[in-house]
Amino acid sequence: MTASSIPACTTADLASAVRRNEFIPYFQPKIDLHTGAASSVEMLARWDHPQRGILPPSQFIELIESAGLIDRFTDNLLRQSLLSAAQEAVSGHMVGMAVNFSALTLQDPQAVLRIMAMVAEYGIPPEQITIELTESLSADQLSPMVRSLTLLRSHGFKISMDDFGTGFSTLKLLHAIPFTELKIDQMFIAGIHIDRKRTAILESIMHLADKLHLRTVAEGIETAAQLDFIRALGCDVGQGFYFGHPVPLLSCGAEPAQLLAA
Ligand code: C2E
Ligand code: CA
Ligand code: CA
């Protein structure tokens, strides 16, 4: 189902859903493939809709953006997530957290300053936050975004290029933005052990990341065979249903070390 298939959803409906905290953070572990520890989590938004149940982002992110509500939505979700992170930190379980920001947010200097202030307010070190950015950007979005991301990076935030390998201006972006991580799109992981072309592409990505001193993350790992393959290639971090589905608890890392040993 696409976003447009939610019919009678007005801007006022969406705004009150934001106010009522119906948009909630789910978390999926990102596993350090060298140690087996759940080194961080990715926050993935869900709409806890009163009639329709839990809805994925494909059914609301575009609506939120076109209704001009992305700022309120992002602030609200980030606040809920930082609160959970701060509570975990108090009990001694500080893990890093990755968040997906819309290109719209990163073009707005005020939004970026607000995000930095919020992270400071909850006492979370910026080094614990990774901003995941997708490659699907147009040229006119680039300069304001480079400024925002350079500022965030200079304050210690980490920056990940999400869905790596699916965009159009990858190398230009890699040059312009101070990334710390490459997140290889799940299409390269699916069928990895039977497709020599994908393997060759993956090997080249690993080589490029090594040269640029970037951490590599493989997303969409669903099987032990995919995990073995990706580890043999030297990938740093893994994420996918094999380790755990997104869940509403920040402390979502199941028993990754055992899965690695299996
Ligand atoms: P993404 O950042 O590439 O997130 C990965 C997606 O793959 C997530 O879908 C996740 O649930 C799914 N996934 C994780 N492991 C596996 C696996 O092993 N197999 C398969 N087939 N899928 C897996 P989800 O949660 O539906 O999110 C879709 C997209 O929505 C995200 O893609 C991200 O671009 C966007 N998104 C999510 N939360 C936010 C948010 O708070 N703000 C913004 N602007 N975008 C968001
Ligand atoms: Ca992501
Ligand atoms: Ca992705």
mmCIF file of C-alpha atoms and ligand atoms in Angstrom:
data_model
loop_
_atom_site.group_PDB
_atom_site.id
_atom_site.type_symbol
_atom_site.label_atom_id
_atom_site.label_comp_id
_atom_site.label_asym_id
_atom_site.label_seq_id
_atom_site.Cartn_x
_atom_site.Cartn_y
_atom_site.Cartn_z
ATOM 1 C CA MET A 1 0.000 0.000 0.000
ATOM 2 C CA THR A 2 1.326 3.492 -0.752
ATOM 3 C CA ALA A 3 1.131 6.692 1.266
ATOM 4 C CA SER A 4 -1.636 8.012 -0.951
ATOM 5 C CA SER A 5 -3.812 5.050 -0.005
ATOM 6 C CA ILE A 6 -4.600 6.558 3.409
ATOM 7 C CA PRO A 7 -7.695 8.466 2.284
ATOM 8 C CA ALA A 8 -9.306 10.969 4.637
ATOM 9 C CA CYS A 9 -6.092 12.119 6.305
ATOM 10 C CA THR A 10 -5.967 15.922 6.513
ATOM 11 C CA THR A 11 -3.100 18.100 7.704
ATOM 12 C CA ALA A 12 -5.121 18.680 10.897
ATOM 13 C CA ASP A 13 -5.431 14.889 11.440
ATOM 14 C CA LEU A 14 -1.686 14.440 11.002
ATOM 15 C CA ALA A 15 -0.873 17.413 13.241
ATOM 16 C CA SER A 16 -3.045 16.056 16.040
ATOM 17 C CA ALA A 17 -1.511 12.576 15.579
ATOM 18 C CA VAL A 18 1.909 14.189 16.160
ATOM 19 C CA ARG A 19 0.564 16.029 19.233
ATOM 20 C CA ARG A 20 -0.976 12.860 20.667
ATOM 21 C CA ASN A 21 2.369 11.015 20.281
ATOM 22 C CA GLU A 22 0.845 8.500 17.857
ATOM 23 C CA PHE A 23 4.158 8.517 15.960
ATOM 24 C CA ILE A 24 6.474 6.379 18.027
ATOM 25 C CA PRO A 25 10.058 5.142 17.739
ATOM 26 C CA TYR A 26 10.847 1.496 17.064
ATOM 27 C CA PHE A 27 14.444 0.326 17.333
ATOM 28 C CA GLN A 28 16.471 -2.293 15.477
ATOM 29 C CA PRO A 29 19.944 -3.395 16.646
ATOM 30 C CA LYS A 30 23.096 -2.737 14.596
ATOM 31 C CA ILE A 31 25.563 -5.503 15.453
ATOM 32 C CA ASP A 32 29.342 -5.015 15.607
ATOM 33 C CA LEU A 33 30.489 -7.987 13.498
ATOM 34 C CA HIS A 34 33.946 -7.977 15.101
ATOM 35 C CA THR A 35 32.713 -8.324 18.700
ATOM 36 C CA GLY A 36 29.117 -9.579 18.370
ATOM 37 C CA ALA A 37 27.844 -6.714 20.545
ATOM 38 C CA ALA A 38 24.763 -4.670 19.688
ATOM 39 C CA SER A 39 26.808 -1.493 19.417
ATOM 40 C CA SER A 40 23.909 0.749 18.435
ATOM 41 C CA VAL A 41 20.270 0.834 17.375
ATOM 42 C CA GLU A 42 18.494 2.448 14.436
ATOM 43 C CA MET A 43 15.344 4.381 15.249
ATOM 44 C CA LEU A 44 12.567 3.612 12.747
ATOM 45 C CA ALA A 45 9.315 5.574 12.961
ATOM 46 C CA ARG A 46 5.918 3.878 13.279
ATOM 47 C CA TRP A 47 2.417 5.322 13.378
ATOM 48 C CA ASP A 48 0.424 3.708 16.195
ATOM 49 C CA HIS A 49 -2.868 4.473 14.455
ATOM 50 C CA PRO A 50 -5.958 4.220 16.690
ATOM 51 C CA GLN A 51 -7.987 2.321 14.046
ATOM 52 C CA ARG A 52 -5.403 0.784 11.718
ATOM 53 C CA GLY A 53 -2.737 -0.386 14.165
ATOM 54 C CA ILE A 54 1.005 -0.028 13.631
ATOM 55 C CA LEU A 55 1.829 1.515 10.238
ATOM 56 C CA PRO A 56 5.310 1.659 8.579
ATOM 57 C CA PRO A 57 6.935 4.891 7.285
ATOM 58 C CA SER A 58 6.016 4.111 3.662
ATOM 59 C CA GLN A 59 2.449 4.998 4.644
ATOM 60 C CA PHE A 60 3.070 8.373 6.251
ATOM 61 C CA ILE A 61 6.504 10.017 5.726
ATOM 62 C CA GLU A 62 5.549 11.584 2.383
ATOM 63 C CA LEU A 63 2.243 12.792 3.822
ATOM 64 C CA ILE A 64 4.033 14.346 6.782
ATOM 65 C CA GLU A 65 6.522 16.067 4.466
ATOM 66 C CA SER A 66 3.908 17.436 2.104
ATOM 67 C CA ALA A 67 1.762 18.657 5.021
ATOM 68 C CA GLY A 68 4.746 20.720 6.245
ATOM 69 C CA LEU A 69 4.883 18.766 9.498
ATOM 70 C CA ILE A 70 8.302 17.130 9.191
ATOM 71 C CA ASP A 71 9.865 19.468 11.803
ATOM 72 C CA ARG A 72 7.254 18.743 14.464
ATOM 73 C CA PHE A 73 7.310 15.032 13.595
ATOM 74 C CA THR A 74 11.127 14.810 13.788
ATOM 75 C CA ASP A 75 11.371 16.847 17.011
ATOM 76 C CA ASN A 76 8.685 14.716 18.648
ATOM 77 C CA LEU A 77 10.221 11.359 17.674
ATOM 78 C CA LEU A 78 13.716 12.487 18.526
ATOM 79 C CA ARG A 79 12.566 13.675 21.958
ATOM 80 C CA GLN A 80 10.931 10.286 22.691
ATOM 81 C CA SER A 81 14.067 8.441 21.507
ATOM 82 C CA LEU A 82 16.494 10.643 23.441
ATOM 83 C CA LEU A 83 14.420 10.165 26.577
ATOM 84 C CA SER A 84 14.714 6.363 26.161
ATOM 85 C CA ALA A 85 18.452 6.705 25.482
ATOM 86 C CA ALA A 86 18.919 8.869 28.580
ATOM 87 C CA GLN A 87 17.005 6.307 30.700
ATOM 88 C CA GLU A 88 19.183 3.488 29.335
ATOM 89 C CA ALA A 89 22.301 5.545 30.061
ATOM 90 C CA VAL A 90 21.207 5.967 33.705
ATOM 91 C CA SER A 91 20.985 2.171 34.039
ATOM 92 C CA GLY A 92 24.467 1.871 32.508
ATOM 93 C CA HIS A 93 23.401 0.650 29.046
ATOM 94 C CA MET A 94 24.450 3.527 26.827
ATOM 95 C CA VAL A 95 24.404 2.453 23.176
ATOM 96 C CA GLY A 96 24.674 4.574 20.069
ATOM 97 C CA MET A 97 21.534 5.555 18.195
ATOM 98 C CA ALA A 98 21.062 6.108 14.473
ATOM 99 C CA VAL A 99 18.268 8.354 13.201
ATOM 100 C CA ASN A 100 16.914 8.914 9.685
ATOM 101 C CA PHE A 101 16.498 12.569 8.820
ATOM 102 C CA SER A 102 14.542 13.857 5.881
ATOM 103 C CA ALA A 103 16.570 15.933 3.401
ATOM 104 C CA LEU A 104 14.104 18.745 4.217
ATOM 105 C CA THR A 105 15.236 18.792 7.856
ATOM 106 C CA LEU A 106 18.894 18.937 6.929
ATOM 107 C CA GLN A 107 18.343 21.924 4.643
ATOM 108 C CA ASP A 108 16.952 24.010 7.493
ATOM 109 C CA PRO A 109 19.686 25.536 9.708
ATOM 110 C CA GLN A 110 17.156 26.235 12.506
ATOM 111 C CA ALA A 111 16.040 22.582 12.570
ATOM 112 C CA VAL A 112 19.662 21.458 12.813
ATOM 113 C CA LEU A 113 20.363 23.834 15.720
ATOM 114 C CA ARG A 114 17.220 22.561 17.465
ATOM 115 C CA ILE A 115 18.362 18.953 17.065
ATOM 116 C CA MET A 116 21.785 19.782 18.518
ATOM 117 C CA ALA A 117 20.186 21.579 21.481
ATOM 118 C CA MET A 118 17.829 18.657 22.142
ATOM 119 C CA VAL A 119 20.669 16.109 22.168
ATOM 120 C CA ALA A 120 22.547 18.330 24.656
ATOM 121 C CA GLU A 121 19.403 18.764 26.797
ATOM 122 C CA TYR A 122 19.143 14.978 27.303
ATOM 123 C CA GLY A 123 22.868 14.718 28.106
ATOM 124 C CA ILE A 124 23.604 12.378 25.188
ATOM 125 C CA PRO A 125 27.134 12.796 23.757
ATOM 126 C CA PRO A 126 26.814 13.726 20.036
ATOM 127 C CA GLU A 127 29.325 10.949 19.260
ATOM 128 C CA GLN A 128 26.537 8.479 20.197
ATOM 129 C CA ILE A 129 24.228 9.771 17.453
ATOM 130 C CA THR A 130 24.536 8.745 13.802
ATOM 131 C CA ILE A 131 22.537 10.635 11.205
ATOM 132 C CA GLU A 132 21.479 8.353 8.361
ATOM 133 C CA LEU A 133 21.055 10.144 5.074
ATOM 134 C CA THR A 134 19.722 8.557 1.897
ATOM 135 C CA GLU A 135 21.360 9.174 -1.455
ATOM 136 C CA SER A 136 18.170 10.293 -3.187
ATOM 137 C CA LEU A 137 18.900 14.010 -3.190
ATOM 138 C CA SER A 138 18.692 16.624 -5.908
ATOM 139 C CA ALA A 139 21.513 19.017 -6.736
ATOM 140 C CA ASP A 140 19.764 22.107 -5.268
ATOM 141 C CA GLN A 141 19.469 20.367 -1.891
ATOM 142 C CA LEU A 142 23.187 19.748 -1.697
ATOM 143 C CA SER A 143 24.797 22.998 -0.499
ATOM 144 C CA PRO A 144 22.538 23.710 2.504
ATOM 145 C CA MET A 145 22.830 20.066 3.458
ATOM 146 C CA VAL A 146 26.618 20.020 3.217
ATOM 147 C CA ARG A 147 26.669 23.040 5.570
ATOM 148 C CA SER A 148 24.341 21.334 8.083
ATOM 149 C CA LEU A 149 26.165 18.024 8.009
ATOM 150 C CA THR A 150 29.588 19.652 8.267
ATOM 151 C CA LEU A 151 28.347 21.557 11.335
ATOM 152 C CA LEU A 152 26.894 18.397 12.896
ATOM 153 C CA ARG A 153 30.080 16.447 12.189
ATOM 154 C CA SER A 154 32.222 19.207 13.724
ATOM 155 C CA HIS A 155 30.191 18.773 16.922
ATOM 156 C CA GLY A 156 30.895 15.027 16.968
ATOM 157 C CA PHE A 157 27.764 13.574 15.316
ATOM 158 C CA LYS A 158 28.413 10.633 12.994
ATOM 159 C CA ILE A 159 27.028 10.594 9.466
ATOM 160 C CA SER A 160 26.010 7.541 7.483
ATOM 161 C CA MET A 161 25.249 7.283 3.780
ATOM 162 C CA ASP A 162 22.156 5.079 3.794
ATOM 163 C CA ASP A 163 21.031 2.836 0.901
ATOM 164 C CA PHE A 164 24.542 3.106 -0.555
ATOM 165 C CA GLY A 165 24.670 1.984 -4.176
ATOM 166 C CA THR A 166 21.128 2.970 -5.141
ATOM 167 C CA GLY A 167 21.487 6.734 -5.718
ATOM 168 C CA PHE A 168 22.718 8.687 -8.696
ATOM 169 C CA SER A 169 25.410 11.015 -7.400
ATOM 170 C CA THR A 170 27.119 8.751 -4.930
ATOM 171 C CA LEU A 171 30.720 9.726 -5.555
ATOM 172 C CA LYS A 172 29.926 13.441 -5.593
ATOM 173 C CA LEU A 173 28.164 13.090 -2.240
ATOM 174 C CA LEU A 174 30.999 11.008 -0.831
ATOM 175 C CA HIS A 175 33.361 13.812 -1.712
ATOM 176 C CA ALA A 176 31.171 16.667 -0.440
ATOM 177 C CA ILE A 177 29.841 15.299 2.859
ATOM 178 C CA PRO A 178 31.972 14.257 5.874
ATOM 179 C CA PHE A 179 30.540 10.735 6.140
ATOM 180 C CA THR A 180 31.759 8.314 8.788
ATOM 181 C CA GLU A 181 29.795 5.252 7.598
ATOM 182 C CA LEU A 182 28.592 3.573 4.406
ATOM 183 C CA LYS A 183 25.400 1.587 4.762
ATOM 184 C CA ILE A 184 25.159 -0.891 1.907
ATOM 185 C CA ASP A 185 21.635 -1.224 0.566
ATOM 186 C CA GLN A 186 19.790 -4.464 1.230
ATOM 187 C CA MET A 187 19.418 -5.218 -2.491
ATOM 188 C CA PHE A 188 23.139 -6.100 -2.548
ATOM 189 C CA ILE A 189 22.756 -8.438 0.430
ATOM 190 C CA ALA A 190 19.751 -10.373 -0.899
ATOM 191 C CA GLY A 191 21.019 -13.211 -3.113
ATOM 192 C CA ILE A 192 24.615 -12.277 -2.287
ATOM 193 C CA HIS A 193 26.008 -15.824 -2.294
ATOM 194 C CA ILE A 194 24.597 -16.749 -5.707
ATOM 195 C CA ASP A 195 25.244 -13.575 -7.680
ATOM 196 C CA ARG A 196 28.880 -12.965 -8.659
ATOM 197 C CA LYS A 197 28.137 -9.460 -9.919
ATOM 198 C CA ARG A 198 26.788 -8.366 -6.537
ATOM 199 C CA THR A 199 29.788 -9.915 -4.819
ATOM 200 C CA ALA A 200 32.169 -7.971 -7.064
ATOM 201 C CA ILE A 201 30.270 -4.727 -6.320
ATOM 202 C CA LEU A 202 30.369 -5.454 -2.602
ATOM 203 C CA GLU A 203 34.101 -6.117 -2.684
ATOM 204 C CA SER A 204 34.627 -2.783 -4.448
ATOM 205 C CA ILE A 205 32.478 -0.969 -1.874
ATOM 206 C CA MET A 206 34.510 -2.503 0.966
ATOM 207 C CA HIS A 207 37.721 -1.406 -0.737
ATOM 208 C CA LEU A 208 36.416 2.143 -1.260
ATOM 209 C CA ALA A 209 35.256 2.379 2.360
ATOM 210 C CA ASP A 210 38.637 1.174 3.566
ATOM 211 C CA LYS A 211 40.438 3.835 1.504
ATOM 212 C CA LEU A 212 38.110 6.558 2.829
ATOM 213 C CA HIS A 213 38.304 5.264 6.451
ATOM 214 C CA LEU A 214 34.550 4.676 6.590
ATOM 215 C CA ARG A 215 32.772 2.102 8.722
ATOM 216 C CA THR A 216 30.770 -0.374 6.631
ATOM 217 C CA VAL A 217 27.266 -1.540 7.548
ATOM 218 C CA ALA A 218 25.320 -4.279 5.750
ATOM 219 C CA GLU A 219 21.558 -3.960 6.141
ATOM 220 C CA GLY A 220 18.878 -6.521 5.389
ATOM 221 C CA ILE A 221 20.767 -9.574 6.714
ATOM 222 C CA GLU A 222 18.120 -12.299 6.960
ATOM 223 C CA THR A 223 20.086 -15.572 6.932
ATOM 224 C CA ALA A 224 23.181 -17.152 8.472
ATOM 225 C CA ALA A 225 24.582 -17.620 4.952
ATOM 226 C CA GLN A 226 24.317 -13.886 4.231
ATOM 227 C CA LEU A 227 25.953 -13.122 7.571
ATOM 228 C CA ASP A 228 28.876 -15.503 6.884
ATOM 229 C CA PHE A 229 29.396 -13.966 3.486
ATOM 230 C CA ILE A 230 29.334 -10.390 4.691
ATOM 231 C CA ARG A 231 31.715 -11.179 7.557
ATOM 232 C CA ALA A 232 34.128 -12.853 5.158
ATOM 233 C CA LEU A 233 34.157 -9.616 3.149
ATOM 234 C CA GLY A 234 35.258 -7.771 6.313
ATOM 235 C CA CYS A 235 32.103 -5.722 6.885
ATOM 236 C CA ASP A 236 32.131 -3.938 10.274
ATOM 237 C CA VAL A 237 28.446 -3.880 11.238
ATOM 238 C CA GLY A 238 25.364 -5.952 10.378
ATOM 239 C CA GLN A 239 21.656 -5.255 10.682
ATOM 240 C CA GLY A 240 18.587 -7.219 9.684
ATOM 241 C CA PHE A 241 15.803 -9.595 10.650
ATOM 242 C CA TYR A 242 18.393 -12.334 11.349
ATOM 243 C CA PHE A 243 19.460 -10.333 14.419
ATOM 244 C CA GLY A 244 16.095 -8.823 15.246
ATOM 245 C CA HIS A 245 13.076 -6.987 13.857
ATOM 246 C CA PRO A 246 12.407 -3.365 14.830
ATOM 247 C CA VAL A 247 10.675 -3.291 18.235
ATOM 248 C CA PRO A 248 9.342 -0.499 20.489
ATOM 249 C CA LEU A 249 12.084 -0.978 23.087
ATOM 250 C CA LEU A 250 15.461 0.704 22.770
ATOM 251 C CA SER A 251 17.141 -2.218 24.568
ATOM 252 C CA CYS A 252 16.320 -4.428 21.577
ATOM 253 C CA GLY A 253 19.630 -6.299 21.053
ATOM 254 C CA ALA A 254 18.651 -9.993 21.420
ATOM 255 C CA GLU A 255 21.659 -12.295 21.754
ATOM 256 C CA PRO A 256 23.843 -11.259 18.836
ATOM 257 C CA ALA A 257 27.073 -12.768 20.160
ATOM 258 C CA GLN A 258 25.486 -16.236 20.165
ATOM 259 C CA LEU A 259 24.192 -15.700 16.621
ATOM 260 C CA LEU A 260 27.698 -14.820 15.440
ATOM 261 C CA ALA A 261 29.141 -17.882 17.131
ATOM 262 C CA ALA A 262 26.441 -20.198 15.688
HETATM 263 P P1 C2E B 1 15.874 2.526 5.929
HETATM 264 O O1 C2E B 1 16.475 3.621 6.727
HETATM 265 O O2 C2E B 1 16.663 1.977 4.799
HETATM 266 O O3 C2E B 1 15.504 1.407 6.997
HETATM 267 C C1 C2E B 1 15.624 0.027 6.754
HETATM 268 C C2 C2E B 1 14.285 -0.607 6.457
HETATM 269 O O4 C2E B 1 14.462 -1.999 6.227
HETATM 270 C C3 C2E B 1 13.311 -0.497 7.615
HETATM 271 O O5 C2E B 1 11.983 -0.403 7.055
HETATM 272 C C4 C2E B 1 13.478 -1.840 8.334
HETATM 273 O O6 C2E B 1 12.354 -2.224 9.101
HETATM 274 C C5 C2E B 1 13.690 -2.757 7.145
HETATM 275 N N1 C2E B 1 14.497 -3.932 7.482
HETATM 276 C C6 C2E B 1 15.349 -4.121 8.511
HETATM 277 N N2 C2E B 1 15.917 -5.344 8.472
HETATM 278 C C7 C2E B 1 15.411 -5.961 7.378
HETATM 279 C C8 C2E B 1 15.612 -7.270 6.790
HETATM 280 O O7 C2E B 1 16.385 -8.101 7.265
HETATM 281 N N3 C2E B 1 14.912 -7.532 5.649
HETATM 282 C C9 C2E B 1 14.052 -6.630 5.086
HETATM 283 N N4 C2E B 1 13.398 -6.985 3.975
HETATM 284 N N5 C2E B 1 13.837 -5.389 5.603
HETATM 285 C C10 C2E B 1 14.532 -5.067 6.737
HETATM 286 P P2 C2E B 1 10.941 0.643 7.640
HETATM 287 O O8 C2E B 1 11.019 0.654 9.141
HETATM 288 O O9 C2E B 1 9.637 0.330 6.991
HETATM 289 O O10 C2E B 1 11.478 2.049 7.143
HETATM 290 C C11 C2E B 1 11.461 2.376 5.773
HETATM 291 C C12 C2E B 1 12.198 3.676 5.525
HETATM 292 O O11 C2E B 1 11.502 4.788 6.110
HETATM 293 C C13 C2E B 1 13.583 3.708 6.167
HETATM 294 O O12 C2E B 1 14.450 2.987 5.337
HETATM 295 C C14 C2E B 1 13.838 5.205 6.228
HETATM 296 O O13 C2E B 1 14.366 5.680 5.001
HETATM 297 C C15 C2E B 1 12.459 5.787 6.425
HETATM 298 N N6 C2E B 1 12.282 6.193 7.844
HETATM 299 C C16 C2E B 1 12.088 5.401 8.941
HETATM 300 N N7 C2E B 1 11.971 6.153 10.064
HETATM 301 C C17 C2E B 1 12.114 7.447 9.667
HETATM 302 C C18 C2E B 1 12.103 8.712 10.374
HETATM 303 O O14 C2E B 1 11.960 8.800 11.607
HETATM 304 N N8 C2E B 1 12.271 9.849 9.611
HETATM 305 C C19 C2E B 1 12.461 9.783 8.263
HETATM 306 N N9 C2E B 1 12.611 10.948 7.593
HETATM 307 N N10 C2E B 1 12.484 8.624 7.570
HETATM 308 C C20 C2E B 1 12.305 7.473 8.260
HETATM 309 CA CA CA B 2 18.282 4.112 7.681
HETATM 310 CA CA CA B 3 18.668 1.681 4.189
#
